[in-house]
Amino acid sequence: MFLKALELHLEAEKPIVILNKSDAEELDVRPLDRVEIIFKNKKLVGTVNIAKKFVKPGYIGLYETISKQMRLKTGDRVKVSRTEPPTSIEFIKKKLNGSQLTGKEINQIIKDVVSKKLSDVELTTFVVSLHNHGMTMDEVASLSEAMAFTGDILDLGKEEIYDKHSIGGCPGDKTSMILVPTVAAAGLTIPKTSSRSITSPAGTADKMECLSPVDLSVEEIKKVVKKTNGCLVWGGAVNLAPADDMFIEIEHPLSIDPLLLPSVMSKKKAVGCKYLVIDIPTGKNAKIKSVQEAEKLASKFIELGKRLDIKVSCLSTYGEQPIGHNIGPALEAREALETLMNKKNPKDLLDKVCDLVGNLFRFRGIKEPEKKAFQIIKSGKAEKKFREIIEAQGGNRKVKPEDIPVGDKKVKIHSARGGFVLWINNSDIIKLARTAGAPKDKGAGIVIHKKIGDKVKKGDILFEIYAEKAYKLNRALKLAEEMDVYGIGKKYEMMLAKIPKEKNNSYFVLER
Amino acid sequence: MFLKALELHLEAEKPIVILNKSDAEELDVRPLDRVEIIFKNKKLVGTVNIAKKFVKPGYIGLYETISKQMRLKTGDRVKVSRTEPPTSIEFIKKKLNGSQLTGKEINQIIKDVVSKKLSDVELTTFVVSLHNHGMTMDEVASLSEAMAFTGDILDLGKEEIYDKHSIGGCPGDKTSMILVPTVAAAGLTIPKTSSRSITSPAGTADKMECLSPVDLSVEEIKKVVKKTNGCLVWGGAVNLAPADDMFIEIEHPLSIDPLLLPSVMSKKKAVGCKYLVIDIPTGKNAKIKSVQEAEKLASKFIELGKRLDIKVSCLSTYGEQPIGHNIGPALEAREALETLMNKKNPKDLLDKVCDLVGNLFRFRGIKEPEKKAFQIIKSGKAEKKFREIIEAQGGNRKVKPEDIPVGDKKVKIHSARGGFVLWINNSDIIKLARTAGAPKDKGAGIVIHKKIGDKVKKGDILFEIYAEKAYKLNRALKLAEEMDVYGIGKKYEMMLAKIPKEKNNSYFVLER
């Protein structure tokens, strides 16, 4: 049938059309069915929404993506007919019913995901089905490749590309900012792309942005890496494995993460990584609760690496408390810089960096690799390399830690009793930092004064909250007063939690 | 924070707000998170969508449901803050991860579904989780009650309410139009609500609408039933178990039907049904393929009935071909009327009606109940009652079959060979009738001339296609030529299908 176009000026990226109920019935389409629109030899398939009043009979409401692509103006006469939905929907239904998908089927799904042809109902069904039925290693490998090759590819023209990934969940983890310059200073190529925070107080990209631009293009990244062997950029700016972002929109509200493996590995594949070390923070408030669980996950990463031609080694690391002392974009950028300058010496951070770097060096056959890593940092070579990278990315190579602005609204939290720090609740620390404004307010965050095992006297400062805005500081302070962030007690005190909980402090971590 | 309202005049019934990306970051919300909006002592929770340009920083775009409810005009200053999502989302996650839900949890979910508080992602997750993990009978019972009691209730002030339901899938099934007046003529109360077509060529409501209005209010239904003992109305007009319609929006594109049991039983509960007969059409093209499968489903309905205080009996009926001869709203209305007037004698239809009525009569202790049903029809009492119901609902009691307009565009399909009708493809018949215009064009449909087992000579008419519009007739004819609607052959011919199929004629049936 012929209908008149109606521009809706709605910027949703999906090709959605809105039909009046009576026209939809005439076309025999229901919500989420597809129609083909023809205008001046241009064809496009849209997903049907139905309105009773908003779009009048005889009209077809068009979201911006369609009206722009087809150069349609309100009043243009278009031919509209019912058409079959994308074939990928059949494959999604197949997975929904528990069947294994072929590489070809997975490819088609990811193609349609990336070109935004699938509705929320269809996307959710795919993600939930993966969560429910799991995937075989063949499926994970196909998915990783499909996600990699539907996005940008960073081709550095080199064979030996090194990389590091953390599955996240540990606040204050500024490991990458120390690790990348250390690896690059040794002459290894490490084009590190990172994400911005999703649920954490600061992603590596958010932290690095306090020192230099991070939204570089593929060509700019190539130049930086050619010059310095490394980079610390935001993956989101270069459209690496873009399907992942669309999956995150579904996973986040559901607190599930069935695409962890393909998500990580597709991004590594897209930068041409050959040697990869994966950090698996392990602890009762982390994503991975025990070493056994970490081993299981690690063996999957290693197996997947074999199929994708990436050598993988994994480290389960202590994840019971924040890494170093600072949490929040600017505070962490400061601590990273101070550590590289040997002005500060956060032992847990340095130990973790050296273990991870060591495992990358081992791939290269470097002897005493952890020691070598430590030397590169202590000799100042890593700092020098870091400043090179900052400059190459467009930042100020002479930046001093105190140049990085942090929030000027502060409050100290004191201990109500004496004893030892028995535990720190990472989830609470994350919530506090975010309530104080991180990551949106770069200067907001937490500075930890006492760590697990430290002796504490009544009235000692446990931690400080930083904020840029007074009302956010107040909110964070109020929250801190309601929480049990620190467990302080005698070393024999056994109770960790009361069940059922009197309040719900659980917090889902989704980081890539 | 404070934002300026921006009316979007979008009629979506869900309370959606659109924030600019920067304001969303400031509020620390992501898509599908919730915000609380406060304006002049009115409070409302909205689901967050995020725009980069469409809504400018400092504004909050409001769908019509919110702006109307809060009487907000563009420019009004509203207080917006992040708030917790509805608690039902936690319960949906619980089901997603395979746990059993309590009655209280199910209640909360259905309450939030009906008040449109859940996004498509959340709704889909619930439906897909039910599909994947199934439900215990306790869950199904809770779900049925929750779905019933979140909608209208038809209270007739009587104890003995009878009802009938078909799980559908068989084209031409006008059983209810004969059954209801037969049961009512015997003095039993049967307030039958029916659906409109979803995937079939005609729902009972679509057919009955050719004879009288069907969109009656609860009060109007009460009057009709008081006067005549029965009715044949559209359930959609009275908001019975409204959650079901929202689930259908999700189930339909996914071709799944995990809510079949609660969907049926919630509607029966809402009309106060105490005695129920369920028709389970069984056949290789029907929803239920074998008697064994029908028995399984039946035992679930019976068990569920016990928990809901409804006595249930189920019949597995022959579902290999259309019932009677006519398919399509007006054509079926004609056939029903002709059958009640004893002008026509479609034996399969009459046999099925008498079996179903018989099982309702048996609940009442009526002797030789199938025979009694047949007598009521043959004596003209059922016709008289049908005309009373038509009149009570606002139609013309003197209507003649030929008064019901059917499509004046027709085409006959002839057999290309002689032999016997070995099979009829119900899915193809459904597709043809819909392509010809049914149910939107009430006069469109199919008239079957030959049924299974009939002898056919080359050139005999197999069926006719009726349409109101020439282009739809042509489309249907073209489709008919591509299909194998009829299997005509010698009685010993064995092949039913070639695998893999050369074309895909599968068709998902979702009827309530």
PDB file of C-alpha atoms in Angstrom, chain A residues 415 417-423 450-457 462 486-493:
ATOM      1  CA  SER A 415      37.029   4.597  62.973  1.00  0.00           C
ATOM      2  CA  ARG A 417      36.584   1.480  67.412  1.00  0.00           C
ATOM      3  CA  GLY A 418      40.110   0.168  67.680  1.00  0.00           C
ATOM      4  CA  GLY A 419      41.465  -3.122  66.383  1.00  0.00           C
ATOM      5  CA  PHE A 420      42.604  -4.466  63.053  1.00  0.00           C
ATOM      6  CA  VAL A 421      41.095  -4.000  59.594  1.00  0.00           C
ATOM      7  CA  LEU A 422      39.515  -7.416  59.047  1.00  0.00           C
ATOM      8  CA  TRP A 423      37.819  -6.631  55.757  1.00  0.00           C
ATOM      9  CA  LYS A 450      43.869   1.852  56.153  1.00  0.00           C
ATOM     10  CA  LYS A 451      44.061  -1.468  54.383  1.00  0.00           C
ATOM     11  CA  ILE A 452      43.373  -5.039  55.463  1.00  0.00           C
ATOM     12  CA  GLY A 453      45.584  -6.102  58.395  1.00  0.00           C
ATOM     13  CA  ASP A 454      46.416  -2.530  59.393  1.00  0.00           C
ATOM     14  CA  LYS A 455      46.185  -1.650  63.070  1.00  0.00           C
ATOM     15  CA  VAL A 456      43.573   0.991  63.814  1.00  0.00           C
ATOM     16  CA  LYS A 457      43.008   3.142  66.876  1.00  0.00           C
ATOM     17  CA  LEU A 462      39.882   5.057  57.666  1.00  0.00           C
ATOM     18  CA  TYR A 486      35.192  -1.424  57.094  1.00  0.00           C
ATOM     19  CA  GLY A 487      35.280  -4.407  59.351  1.00  0.00           C
ATOM     20  CA  ILE A 488      37.396  -3.432  62.375  1.00  0.00           C
ATOM     21  CA  GLY A 489      37.888  -5.875  65.177  1.00  0.00           C
ATOM     22  CA  LYS A 490      40.046  -8.277  67.074  1.00  0.00           C
ATOM     23  CA  LYS A 491      41.812 -10.773  64.876  1.00  0.00           C
ATOM     24  CA  TYR A 492      39.676 -13.624  66.190  1.00  0.00           C
ATOM     25  CA  GLU A 493      36.313 -12.020  65.391  1.00  0.00           C
TER      26      GLU A 493
END
